[in-house]
mmCIF file of C-alpha atoms and ligand atoms in Angstrom:
data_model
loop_
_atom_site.group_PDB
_atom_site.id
_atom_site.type_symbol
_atom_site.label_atom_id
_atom_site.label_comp_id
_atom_site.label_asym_id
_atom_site.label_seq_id
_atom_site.Cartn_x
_atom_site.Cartn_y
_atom_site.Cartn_z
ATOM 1 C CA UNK A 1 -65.374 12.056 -10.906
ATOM 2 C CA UNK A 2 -63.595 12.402 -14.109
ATOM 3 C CA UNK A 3 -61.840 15.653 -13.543
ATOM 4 C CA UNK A 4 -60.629 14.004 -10.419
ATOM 5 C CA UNK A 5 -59.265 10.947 -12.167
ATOM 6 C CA UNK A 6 -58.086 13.393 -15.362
ATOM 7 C CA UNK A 7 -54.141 13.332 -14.127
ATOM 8 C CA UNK A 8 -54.314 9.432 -13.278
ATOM 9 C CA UNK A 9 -52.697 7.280 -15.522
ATOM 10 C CA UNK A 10 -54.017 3.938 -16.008
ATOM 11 C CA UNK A 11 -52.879 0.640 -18.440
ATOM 12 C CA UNK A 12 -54.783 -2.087 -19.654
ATOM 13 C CA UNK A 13 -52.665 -5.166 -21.072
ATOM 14 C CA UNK A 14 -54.300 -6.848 -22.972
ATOM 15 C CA UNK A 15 -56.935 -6.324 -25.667
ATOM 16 C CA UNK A 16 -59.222 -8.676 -25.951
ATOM 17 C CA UNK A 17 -62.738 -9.075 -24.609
ATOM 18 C CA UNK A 18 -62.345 -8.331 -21.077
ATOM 19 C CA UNK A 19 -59.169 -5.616 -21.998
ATOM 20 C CA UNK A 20 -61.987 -3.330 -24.350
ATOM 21 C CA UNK A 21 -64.304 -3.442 -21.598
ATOM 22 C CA UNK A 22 -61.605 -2.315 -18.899
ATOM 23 C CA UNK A 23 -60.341 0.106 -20.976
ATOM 24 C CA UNK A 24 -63.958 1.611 -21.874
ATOM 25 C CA UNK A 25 -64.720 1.867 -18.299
ATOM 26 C CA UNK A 26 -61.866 3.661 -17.151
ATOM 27 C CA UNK A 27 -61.733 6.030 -20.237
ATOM 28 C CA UNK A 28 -65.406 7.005 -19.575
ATOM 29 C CA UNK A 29 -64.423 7.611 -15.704
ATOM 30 C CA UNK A 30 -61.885 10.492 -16.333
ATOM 31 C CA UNK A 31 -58.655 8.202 -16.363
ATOM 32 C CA UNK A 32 -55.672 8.603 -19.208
ATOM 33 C CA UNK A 33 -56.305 5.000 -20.400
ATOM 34 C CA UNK A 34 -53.497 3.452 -22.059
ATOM 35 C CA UNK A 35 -54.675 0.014 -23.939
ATOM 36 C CA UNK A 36 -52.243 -2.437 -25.082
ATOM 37 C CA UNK A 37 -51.846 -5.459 -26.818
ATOM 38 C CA UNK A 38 -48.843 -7.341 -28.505
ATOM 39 C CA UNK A 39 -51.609 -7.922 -31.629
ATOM 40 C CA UNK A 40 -52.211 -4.900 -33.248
ATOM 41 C CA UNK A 41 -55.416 -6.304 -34.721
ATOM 42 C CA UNK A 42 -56.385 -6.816 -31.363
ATOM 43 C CA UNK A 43 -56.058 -3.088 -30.621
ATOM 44 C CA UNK A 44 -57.992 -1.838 -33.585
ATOM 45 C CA UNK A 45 -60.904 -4.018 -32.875
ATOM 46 C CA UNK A 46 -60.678 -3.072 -29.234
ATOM 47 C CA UNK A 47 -60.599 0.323 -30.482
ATOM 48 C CA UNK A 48 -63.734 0.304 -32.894
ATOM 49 C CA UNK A 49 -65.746 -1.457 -30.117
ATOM 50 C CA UNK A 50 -64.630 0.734 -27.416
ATOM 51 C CA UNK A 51 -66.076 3.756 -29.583
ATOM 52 C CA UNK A 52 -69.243 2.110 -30.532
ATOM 53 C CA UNK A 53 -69.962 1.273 -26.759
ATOM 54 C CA UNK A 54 -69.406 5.143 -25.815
ATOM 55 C CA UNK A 55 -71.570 6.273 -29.158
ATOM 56 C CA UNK A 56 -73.993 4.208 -27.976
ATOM 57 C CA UNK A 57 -73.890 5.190 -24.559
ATOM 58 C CA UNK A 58 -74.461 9.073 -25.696
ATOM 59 C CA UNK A 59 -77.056 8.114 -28.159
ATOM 60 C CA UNK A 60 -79.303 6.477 -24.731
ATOM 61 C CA UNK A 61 -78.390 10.149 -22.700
ATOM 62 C CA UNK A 62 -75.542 8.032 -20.284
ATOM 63 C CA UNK A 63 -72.964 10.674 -21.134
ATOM 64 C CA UNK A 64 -73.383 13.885 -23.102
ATOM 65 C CA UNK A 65 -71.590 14.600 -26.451
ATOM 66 C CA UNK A 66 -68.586 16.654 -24.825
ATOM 67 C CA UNK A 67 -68.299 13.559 -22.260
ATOM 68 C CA UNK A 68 -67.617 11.114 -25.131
ATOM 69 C CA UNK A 69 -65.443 12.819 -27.191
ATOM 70 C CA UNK A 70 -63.369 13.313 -23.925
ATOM 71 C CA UNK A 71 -63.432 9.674 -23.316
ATOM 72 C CA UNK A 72 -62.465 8.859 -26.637
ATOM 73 C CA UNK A 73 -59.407 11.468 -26.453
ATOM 74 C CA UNK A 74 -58.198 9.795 -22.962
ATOM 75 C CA UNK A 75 -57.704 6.126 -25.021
ATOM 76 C CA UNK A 76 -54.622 5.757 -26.423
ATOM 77 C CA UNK A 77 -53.031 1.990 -27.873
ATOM 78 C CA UNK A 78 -49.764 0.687 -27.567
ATOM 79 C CA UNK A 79 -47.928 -2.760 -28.961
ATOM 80 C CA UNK A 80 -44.895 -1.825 -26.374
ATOM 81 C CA UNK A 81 -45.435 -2.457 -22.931
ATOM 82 C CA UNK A 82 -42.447 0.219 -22.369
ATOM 83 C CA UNK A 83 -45.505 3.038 -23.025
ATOM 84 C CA UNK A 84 -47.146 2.355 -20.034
ATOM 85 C CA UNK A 85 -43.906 4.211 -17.581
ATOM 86 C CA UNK A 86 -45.413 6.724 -15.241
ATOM 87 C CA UNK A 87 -48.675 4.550 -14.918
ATOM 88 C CA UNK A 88 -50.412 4.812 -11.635
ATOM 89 C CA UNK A 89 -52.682 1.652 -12.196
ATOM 90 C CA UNK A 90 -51.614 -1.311 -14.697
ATOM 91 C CA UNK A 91 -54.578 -3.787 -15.303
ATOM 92 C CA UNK A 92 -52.992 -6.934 -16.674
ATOM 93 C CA UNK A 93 -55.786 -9.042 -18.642
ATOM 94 C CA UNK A 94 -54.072 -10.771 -21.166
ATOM 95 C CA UNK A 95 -54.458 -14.502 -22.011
ATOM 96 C CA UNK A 96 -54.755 -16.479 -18.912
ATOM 97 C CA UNK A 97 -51.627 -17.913 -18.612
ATOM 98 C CA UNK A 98 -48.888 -17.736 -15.937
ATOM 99 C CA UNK A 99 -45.857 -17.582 -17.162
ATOM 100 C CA UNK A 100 -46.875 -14.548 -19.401
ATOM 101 C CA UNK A 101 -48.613 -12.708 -16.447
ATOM 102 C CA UNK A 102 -45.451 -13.401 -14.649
ATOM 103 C CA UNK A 103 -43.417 -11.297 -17.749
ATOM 104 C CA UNK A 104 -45.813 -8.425 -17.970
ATOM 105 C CA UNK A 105 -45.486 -7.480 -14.722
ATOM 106 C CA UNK A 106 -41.725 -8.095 -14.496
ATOM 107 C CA UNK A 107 -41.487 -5.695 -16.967
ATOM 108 C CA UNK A 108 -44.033 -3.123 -16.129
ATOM 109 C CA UNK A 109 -42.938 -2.914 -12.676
ATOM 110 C CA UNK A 110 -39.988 -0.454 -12.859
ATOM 111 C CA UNK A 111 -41.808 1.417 -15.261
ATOM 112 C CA UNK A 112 -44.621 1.817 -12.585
ATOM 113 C CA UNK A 113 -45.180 5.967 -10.944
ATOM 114 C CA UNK A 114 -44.350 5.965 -7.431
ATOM 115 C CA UNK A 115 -46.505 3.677 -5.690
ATOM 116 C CA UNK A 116 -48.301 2.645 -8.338
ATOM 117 C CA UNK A 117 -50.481 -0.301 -8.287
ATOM 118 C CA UNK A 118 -49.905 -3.491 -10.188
ATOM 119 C CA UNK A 119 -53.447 -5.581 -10.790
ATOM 120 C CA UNK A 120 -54.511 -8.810 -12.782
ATOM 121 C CA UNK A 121 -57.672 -9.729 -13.799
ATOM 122 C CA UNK A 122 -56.872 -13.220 -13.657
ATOM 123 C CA UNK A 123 -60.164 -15.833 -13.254
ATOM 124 C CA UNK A 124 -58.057 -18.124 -11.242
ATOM 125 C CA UNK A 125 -54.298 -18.317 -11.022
ATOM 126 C CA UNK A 126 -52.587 -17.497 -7.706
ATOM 127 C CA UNK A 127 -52.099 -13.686 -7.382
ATOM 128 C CA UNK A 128 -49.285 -14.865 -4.956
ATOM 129 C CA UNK A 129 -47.351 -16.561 -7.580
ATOM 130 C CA UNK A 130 -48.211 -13.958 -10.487
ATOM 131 C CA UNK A 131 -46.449 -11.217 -7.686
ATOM 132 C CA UNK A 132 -43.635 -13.592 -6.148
ATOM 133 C CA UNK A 133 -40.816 -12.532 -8.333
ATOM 134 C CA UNK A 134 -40.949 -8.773 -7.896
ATOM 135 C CA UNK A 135 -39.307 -6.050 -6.315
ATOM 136 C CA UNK A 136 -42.845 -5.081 -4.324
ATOM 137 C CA UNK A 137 -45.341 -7.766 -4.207
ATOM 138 C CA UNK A 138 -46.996 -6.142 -1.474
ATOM 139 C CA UNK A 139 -48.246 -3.740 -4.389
ATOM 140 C CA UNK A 140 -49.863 -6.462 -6.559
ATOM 141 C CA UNK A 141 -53.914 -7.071 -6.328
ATOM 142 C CA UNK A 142 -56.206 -9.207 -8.241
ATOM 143 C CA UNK A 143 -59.273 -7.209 -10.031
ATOM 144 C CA UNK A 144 -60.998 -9.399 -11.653
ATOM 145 C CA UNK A 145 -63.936 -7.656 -13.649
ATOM 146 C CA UNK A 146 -66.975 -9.240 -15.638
ATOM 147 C CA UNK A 147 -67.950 -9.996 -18.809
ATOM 148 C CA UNK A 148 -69.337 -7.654 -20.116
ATOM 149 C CA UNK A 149 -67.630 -5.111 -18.006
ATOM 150 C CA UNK A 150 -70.080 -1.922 -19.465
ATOM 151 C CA UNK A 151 -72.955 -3.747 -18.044
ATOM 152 C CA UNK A 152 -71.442 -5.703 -14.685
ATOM 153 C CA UNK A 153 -71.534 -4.211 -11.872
ATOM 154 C CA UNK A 154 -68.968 -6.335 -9.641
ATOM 155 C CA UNK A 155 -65.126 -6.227 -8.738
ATOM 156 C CA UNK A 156 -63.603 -8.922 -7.174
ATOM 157 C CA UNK A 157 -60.920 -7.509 -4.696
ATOM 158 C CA UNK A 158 -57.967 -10.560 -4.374
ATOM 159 C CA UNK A 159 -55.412 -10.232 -1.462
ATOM 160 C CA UNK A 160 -52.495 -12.222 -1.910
ATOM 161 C CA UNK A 161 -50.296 -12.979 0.217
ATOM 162 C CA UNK A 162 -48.196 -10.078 0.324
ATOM 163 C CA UNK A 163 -50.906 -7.653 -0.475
ATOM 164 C CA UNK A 164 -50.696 -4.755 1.894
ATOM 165 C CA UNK A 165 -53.935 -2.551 3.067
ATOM 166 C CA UNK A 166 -52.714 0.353 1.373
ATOM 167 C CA UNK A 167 -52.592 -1.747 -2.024
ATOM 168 C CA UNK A 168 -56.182 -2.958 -0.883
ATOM 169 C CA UNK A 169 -57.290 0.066 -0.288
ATOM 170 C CA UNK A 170 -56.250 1.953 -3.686
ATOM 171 C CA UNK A 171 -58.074 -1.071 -5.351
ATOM 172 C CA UNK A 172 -61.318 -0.514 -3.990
ATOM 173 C CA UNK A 173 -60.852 3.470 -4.679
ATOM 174 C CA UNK A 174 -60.289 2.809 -8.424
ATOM 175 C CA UNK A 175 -63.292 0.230 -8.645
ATOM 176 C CA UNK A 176 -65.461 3.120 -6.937
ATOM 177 C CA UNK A 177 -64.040 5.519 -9.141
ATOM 178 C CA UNK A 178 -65.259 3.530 -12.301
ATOM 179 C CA UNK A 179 -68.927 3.042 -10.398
ATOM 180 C CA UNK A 180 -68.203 -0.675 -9.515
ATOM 181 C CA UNK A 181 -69.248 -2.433 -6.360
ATOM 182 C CA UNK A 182 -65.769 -4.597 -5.309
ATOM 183 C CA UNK A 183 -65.661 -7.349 -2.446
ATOM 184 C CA UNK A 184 -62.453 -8.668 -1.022
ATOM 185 C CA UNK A 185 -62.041 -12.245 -1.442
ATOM 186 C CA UNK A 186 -58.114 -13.878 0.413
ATOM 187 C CA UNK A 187 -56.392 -15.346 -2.275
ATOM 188 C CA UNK A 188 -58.074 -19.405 -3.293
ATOM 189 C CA UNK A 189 -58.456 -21.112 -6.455
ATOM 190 C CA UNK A 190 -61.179 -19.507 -8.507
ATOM 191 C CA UNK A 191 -62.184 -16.975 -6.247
ATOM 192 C CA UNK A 192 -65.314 -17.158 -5.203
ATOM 193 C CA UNK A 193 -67.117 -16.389 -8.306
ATOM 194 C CA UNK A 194 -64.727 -18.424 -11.171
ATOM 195 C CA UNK A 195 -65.110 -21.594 -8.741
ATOM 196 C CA UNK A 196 -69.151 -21.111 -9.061
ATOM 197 C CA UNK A 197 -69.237 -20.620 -12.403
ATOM 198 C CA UNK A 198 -66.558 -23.296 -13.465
ATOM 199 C CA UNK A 199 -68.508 -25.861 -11.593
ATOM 200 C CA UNK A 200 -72.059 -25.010 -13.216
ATOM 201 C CA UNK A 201 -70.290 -24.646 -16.954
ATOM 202 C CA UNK A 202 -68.433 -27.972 -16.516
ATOM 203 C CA UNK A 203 -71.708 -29.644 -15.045
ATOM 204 C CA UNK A 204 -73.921 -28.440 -17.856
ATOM 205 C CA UNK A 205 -71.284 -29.658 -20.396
ATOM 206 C CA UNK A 206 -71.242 -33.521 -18.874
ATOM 207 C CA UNK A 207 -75.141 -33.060 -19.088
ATOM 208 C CA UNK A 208 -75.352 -32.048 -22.346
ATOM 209 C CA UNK A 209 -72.537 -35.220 -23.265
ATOM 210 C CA UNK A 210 -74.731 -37.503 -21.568
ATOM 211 C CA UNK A 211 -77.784 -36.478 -23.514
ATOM 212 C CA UNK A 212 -79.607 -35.131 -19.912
ATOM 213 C CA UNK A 213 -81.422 -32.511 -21.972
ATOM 214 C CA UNK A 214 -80.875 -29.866 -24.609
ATOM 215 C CA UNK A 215 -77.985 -27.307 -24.633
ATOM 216 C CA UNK A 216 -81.360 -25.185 -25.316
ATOM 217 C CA UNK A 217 -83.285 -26.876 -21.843
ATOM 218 C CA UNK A 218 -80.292 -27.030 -19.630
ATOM 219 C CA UNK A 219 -79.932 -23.254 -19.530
ATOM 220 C CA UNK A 220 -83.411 -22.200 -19.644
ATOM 221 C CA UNK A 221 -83.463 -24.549 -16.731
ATOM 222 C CA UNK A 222 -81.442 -22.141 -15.329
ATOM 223 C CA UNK A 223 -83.003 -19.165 -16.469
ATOM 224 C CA UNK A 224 -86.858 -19.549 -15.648
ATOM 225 C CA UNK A 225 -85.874 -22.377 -12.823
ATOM 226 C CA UNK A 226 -83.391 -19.994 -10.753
ATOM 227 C CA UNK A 227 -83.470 -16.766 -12.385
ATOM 228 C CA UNK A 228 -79.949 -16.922 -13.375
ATOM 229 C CA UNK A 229 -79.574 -13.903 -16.466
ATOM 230 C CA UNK A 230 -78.011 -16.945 -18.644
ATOM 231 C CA UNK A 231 -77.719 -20.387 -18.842
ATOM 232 C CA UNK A 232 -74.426 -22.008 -18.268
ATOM 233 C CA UNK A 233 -74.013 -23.043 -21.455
ATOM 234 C CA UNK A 234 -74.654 -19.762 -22.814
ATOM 235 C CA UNK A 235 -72.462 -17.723 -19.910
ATOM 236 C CA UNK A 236 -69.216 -20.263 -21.167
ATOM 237 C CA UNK A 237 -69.783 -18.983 -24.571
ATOM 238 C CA UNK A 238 -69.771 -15.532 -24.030
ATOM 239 C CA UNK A 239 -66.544 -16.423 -21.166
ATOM 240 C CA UNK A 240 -64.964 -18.028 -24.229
ATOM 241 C CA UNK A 241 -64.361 -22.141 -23.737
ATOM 242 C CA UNK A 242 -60.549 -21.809 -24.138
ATOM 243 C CA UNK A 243 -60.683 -19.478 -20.699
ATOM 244 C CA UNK A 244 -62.933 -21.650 -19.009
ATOM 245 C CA UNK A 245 -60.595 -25.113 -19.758
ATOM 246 C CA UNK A 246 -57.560 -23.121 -18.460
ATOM 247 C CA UNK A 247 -59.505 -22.389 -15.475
ATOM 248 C CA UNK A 248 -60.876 -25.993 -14.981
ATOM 249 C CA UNK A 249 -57.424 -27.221 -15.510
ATOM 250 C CA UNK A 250 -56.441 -24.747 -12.338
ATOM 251 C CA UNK A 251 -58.847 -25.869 -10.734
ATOM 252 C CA UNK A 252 -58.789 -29.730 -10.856
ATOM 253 C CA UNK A 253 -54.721 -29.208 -10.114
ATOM 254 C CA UNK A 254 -55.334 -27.521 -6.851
ATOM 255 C CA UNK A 255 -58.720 -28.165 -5.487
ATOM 256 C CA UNK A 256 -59.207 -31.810 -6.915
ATOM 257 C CA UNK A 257 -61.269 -34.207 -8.895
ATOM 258 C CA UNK A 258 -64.582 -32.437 -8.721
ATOM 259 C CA UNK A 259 -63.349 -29.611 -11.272
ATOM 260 C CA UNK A 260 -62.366 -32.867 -13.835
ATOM 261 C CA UNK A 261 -62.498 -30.368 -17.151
ATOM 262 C CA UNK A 262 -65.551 -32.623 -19.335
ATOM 263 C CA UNK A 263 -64.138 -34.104 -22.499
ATOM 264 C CA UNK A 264 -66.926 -32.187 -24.393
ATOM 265 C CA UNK A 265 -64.990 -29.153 -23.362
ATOM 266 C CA UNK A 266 -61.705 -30.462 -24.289
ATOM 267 C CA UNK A 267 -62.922 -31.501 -27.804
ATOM 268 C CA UNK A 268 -65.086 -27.522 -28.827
ATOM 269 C CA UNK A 269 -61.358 -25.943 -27.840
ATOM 270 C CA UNK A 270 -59.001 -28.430 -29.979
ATOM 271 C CA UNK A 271 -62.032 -27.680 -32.321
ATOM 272 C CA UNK A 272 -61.506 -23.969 -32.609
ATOM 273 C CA UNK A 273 -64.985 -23.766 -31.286
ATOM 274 C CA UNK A 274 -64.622 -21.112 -28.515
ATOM 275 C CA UNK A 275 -67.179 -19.757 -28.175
ATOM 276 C CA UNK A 276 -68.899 -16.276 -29.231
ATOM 277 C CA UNK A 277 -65.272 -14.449 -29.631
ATOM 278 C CA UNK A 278 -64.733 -16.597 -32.621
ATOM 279 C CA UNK A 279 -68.951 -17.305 -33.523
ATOM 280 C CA UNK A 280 -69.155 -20.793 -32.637
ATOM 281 C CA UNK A 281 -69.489 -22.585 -28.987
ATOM 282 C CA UNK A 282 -72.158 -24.743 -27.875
ATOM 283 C CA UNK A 283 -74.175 -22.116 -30.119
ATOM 284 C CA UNK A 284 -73.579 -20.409 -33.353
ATOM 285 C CA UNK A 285 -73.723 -16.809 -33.604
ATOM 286 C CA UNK A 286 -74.395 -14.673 -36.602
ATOM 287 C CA UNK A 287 -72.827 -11.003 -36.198
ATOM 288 C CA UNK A 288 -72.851 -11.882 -32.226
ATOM 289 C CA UNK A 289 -76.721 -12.745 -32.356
ATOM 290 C CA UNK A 290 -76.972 -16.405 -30.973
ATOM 291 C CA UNK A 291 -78.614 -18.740 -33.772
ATOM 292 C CA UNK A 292 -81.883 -20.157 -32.791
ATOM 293 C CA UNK A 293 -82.147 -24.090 -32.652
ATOM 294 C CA UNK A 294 -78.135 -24.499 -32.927
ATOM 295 C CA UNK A 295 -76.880 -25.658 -30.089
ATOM 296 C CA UNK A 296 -75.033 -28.676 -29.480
ATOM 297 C CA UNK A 297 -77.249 -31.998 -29.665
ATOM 298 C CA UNK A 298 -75.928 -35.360 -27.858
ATOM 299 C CA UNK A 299 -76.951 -37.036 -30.988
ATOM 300 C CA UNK A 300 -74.158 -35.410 -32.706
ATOM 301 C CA UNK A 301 -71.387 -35.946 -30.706
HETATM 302 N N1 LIG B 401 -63.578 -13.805 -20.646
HETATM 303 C C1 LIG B 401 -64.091 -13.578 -19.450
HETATM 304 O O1 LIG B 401 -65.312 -13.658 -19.239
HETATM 305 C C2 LIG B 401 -63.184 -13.194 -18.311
HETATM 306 C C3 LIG B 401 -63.744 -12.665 -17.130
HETATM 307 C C4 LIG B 401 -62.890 -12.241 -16.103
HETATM 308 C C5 LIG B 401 -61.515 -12.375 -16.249
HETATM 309 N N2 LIG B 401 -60.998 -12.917 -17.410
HETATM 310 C C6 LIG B 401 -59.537 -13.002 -17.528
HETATM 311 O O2 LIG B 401 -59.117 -11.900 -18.321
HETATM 312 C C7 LIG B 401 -57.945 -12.261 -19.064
HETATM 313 C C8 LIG B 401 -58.194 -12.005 -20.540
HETATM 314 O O3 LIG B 401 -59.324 -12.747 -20.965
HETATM 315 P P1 LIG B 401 -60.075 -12.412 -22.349
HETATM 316 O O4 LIG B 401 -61.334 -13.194 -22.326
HETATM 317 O O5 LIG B 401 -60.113 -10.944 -22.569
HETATM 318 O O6 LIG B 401 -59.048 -13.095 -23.392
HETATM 319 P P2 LIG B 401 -58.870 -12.800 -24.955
HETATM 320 O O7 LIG B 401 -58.324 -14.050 -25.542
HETATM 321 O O8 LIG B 401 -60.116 -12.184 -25.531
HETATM 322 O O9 LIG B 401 -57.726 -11.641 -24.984
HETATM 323 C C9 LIG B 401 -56.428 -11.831 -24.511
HETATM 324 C C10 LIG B 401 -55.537 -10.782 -25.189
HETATM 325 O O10 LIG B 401 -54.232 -10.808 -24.593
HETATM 326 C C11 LIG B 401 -53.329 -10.460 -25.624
HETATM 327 N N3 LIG B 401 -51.962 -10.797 -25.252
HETATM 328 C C12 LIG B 401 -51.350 -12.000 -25.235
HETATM 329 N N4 LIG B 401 -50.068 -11.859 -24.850
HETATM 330 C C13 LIG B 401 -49.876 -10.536 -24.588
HETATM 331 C C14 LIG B 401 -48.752 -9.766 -24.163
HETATM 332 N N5 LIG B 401 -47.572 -10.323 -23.901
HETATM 333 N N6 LIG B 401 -48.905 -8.439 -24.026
HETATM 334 C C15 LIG B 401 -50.095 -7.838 -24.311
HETATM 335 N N7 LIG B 401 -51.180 -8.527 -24.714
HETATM 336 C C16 LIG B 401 -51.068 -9.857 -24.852
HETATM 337 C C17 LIG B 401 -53.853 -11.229 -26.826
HETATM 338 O O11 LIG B 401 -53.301 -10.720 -28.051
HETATM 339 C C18 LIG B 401 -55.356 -11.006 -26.693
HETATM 340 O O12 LIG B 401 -55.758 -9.842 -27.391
HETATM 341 C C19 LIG B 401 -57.637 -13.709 -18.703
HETATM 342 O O13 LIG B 401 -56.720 -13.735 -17.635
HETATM 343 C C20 LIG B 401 -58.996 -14.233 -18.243
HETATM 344 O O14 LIG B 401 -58.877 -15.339 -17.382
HETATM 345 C C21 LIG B 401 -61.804 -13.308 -18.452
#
C-alpha cells in the first residue's frame, strides 16, 4: 500500500488531538502528509507525538525500522495553509467551529490538484453548510475519524447534499488505504455516532450533578454492565468537554430539547477543565495517567 499512496498528497488542518492522529495514520500508509496548524506549538507537539506513536509502533514489530523512518520523512508541518497547493486529499480537523471550517476550505479549495477531495472531520456541523460557499461542493465529504485514531478502527463516510459518488467513492478508497473500516451515514445532526455518544456523556453528567452515583460507578456501570471500552464520563474526557458542549449546543439547536447541554458541563469548560488535553475533566490526570479516586463528587459541586 504505501508505494501506491507514495505520489499522493494529503493535508491535515489542524493539529491537535484528532489532527496528530490523522496525520500519523496517513504518514504510516505511504501518503506525503502535510500537517498544519496556525499554532506552531501545536505542530511541534503534534510532531513529537506523531514520532513516539511510530517508535513505538516499530519497537512492538507493526512496522520495520526502514518503514518508520519513511513515515517520519513523508510528515512535513506548515503554519500557512497556502503549503497545502497540489494536495489530492485535505482533512480539515481544526476546532469545531463553523465559520472557521467555512475559511479553510475557502481557501484551500483553489489550491486543491485536479479533482482533489475536500474532507472535514467535523463531530456534528452540517457538511452541507461547511461546502455551500464553494466553487465544487459536490467534492466536499465528511470523515470523521476516532479518538484515538492509531487504535480506532472506524470512518464515518458523510454525504452532504451535494456530495457526488465519485467524491464518495475516493473517500472510502483513502479510509481503506489507511486500514479503516468507513460506513456512509446522509448528512444529520451528529451523525450517527456523535448523537450516541453526546446523549450518554450529557446523561452521565446530569447523573453525576444529581448525586445518582459516582463519576467512578457511573462508568464502570458502563463498562462491566454493557461492555462499553469506557465509561462516559471517561470517553468525554479523552473527547475533550469543550468539543462535546459545541456539539451539544448543535445538537439541542437542531434536533431539540433532549440534547439540553447539563450545566455541569457548562461550568468544567468556563472552568478550563477540559478534559485530558489540558489534565483535568471529571478526572485528573498525571502525565495522561487518570488519577485514582479523583473524579468529580456531587458533594463538591
Ligand atoms: N476530540 C475528539 O474525540 C474528536 C473526534 C472526532 C472528530 N473531532 C473533531 O475534530 C476537530 C478537531 O478536534 P480536536 O479534538 O483535535 O481539537 P483540538 O482543540 O485538540 O485541536 C484543534 C486545532 O485546530 C487548530 N486551529 C484552529 N484554527 C486553525 C486554523 N485556522 N488553521 C489551522 N489550524 C487551526 C488549533 O490551533 C488546534 O491545534 C473538531 O472539528 C472536532 O469536532 C474530534
Amino acid at each position: 500500500m504505501s508505494a501506491e499512496n507514495n505520489h499522493m498528497k494529503v493535508a491535515v488542518v489542524g493539529a491537535g488531538q484528532m489532527g496528530l492522529g490523522i496525520a500519523h495514520a496517513f504518514a504510516i500508509s505511504g501518503y506525503q502528509t502535510l500537517l498544519i496548524d496556525i499554532d506552531p506549538g501545536q505542530t511541534a507537539k503534534a510532531v513529537v507525538a506523531i514520532t513516539d506513536l511510530i517508535e513505538g509502533g516499530a519497537r512492538l514489530g507493526k512496522l520495520s525500522a526502514e518503514a518508520a523512518a519513511a513515515a517520519l520523512e513523508r510528515l512535513s508541518t506548515s503554519e500557512v495553509l497556502a503549503d497545502c497547493v497540489g494536495t489530492d486529499l485535505l482533512v480539515e480537523t481544526a476546532t469545531e467551529r463553523l465559520d472557521l471550517k467555512v475559511r479553510i476550505l475557502a481557501e484551500a479549495e483553489p489550491l486543491m490538484a485536479p479533482g482533489g477531495v475536500l474532507a472535514t472531520n467535523t463531530s456534528a456541523l452540517s457538511v452541507s453548510e461547511i461546502a455551500a460557499g464553494l466553487a465544487h461542493p459536490e467534492r466536499v465529504v465528511g470523515m470523521h475519524f476516532f479518538n484515538p485514531v492509531h487504535k480506532m478502527k472506524l470512518v464515518e463516510l458523510v454525504r452532504a447534499l451535494a456530495t457526488d459518488d465519485e467524491t464518495v467513492a475516493k473517500a472510502r478508497a483513502y479510509a481503506a488505504g489507511l486500514g479503516k473500516t468507513s460506513i456512509l451515514v446522509s448528512e444529520s445532526p451528529g451523525l450517527t455516532t456523535s448523537r450516541m455518544s453526546a446523549m450518554a456523556g450529557n446523561e452521565a453528567m446530569y447523573m453525576l450533578m444529581e448525586g445518582t452515583a459516582s463519576a467512578e460507578d457511573i462508568d464502570t456501570a458502563l463498562r462491566m454492565g454493557f461492555n462499553h471500552p469506557m465509561g462516559p464520563l471517561e470517553l468525554g474526557d479523552l473527547t475533550g468537554w469543550d468539543t462535546r458542549l459545541s456539539v451539544l449546543r448543535y445538537l439541542h439547536q437542531t434536533l431539540g430539547d433532549k440534547f439540553r447541554p447539563c450545566p455541569l458541563i457548562i461550568k468544567m469548560v468556563a472552568a478550563g477543565r477540559a478534559g485530558r488535553k489540558v489534565g483535568h475533566g471529571v478526572y485528573k490526570y498525571e502525565q495522561g495517567v487518570k488519577v485514582p479516586g479523583s473524579g468529580l463528587r456531587a458533594s463538591t459541586l
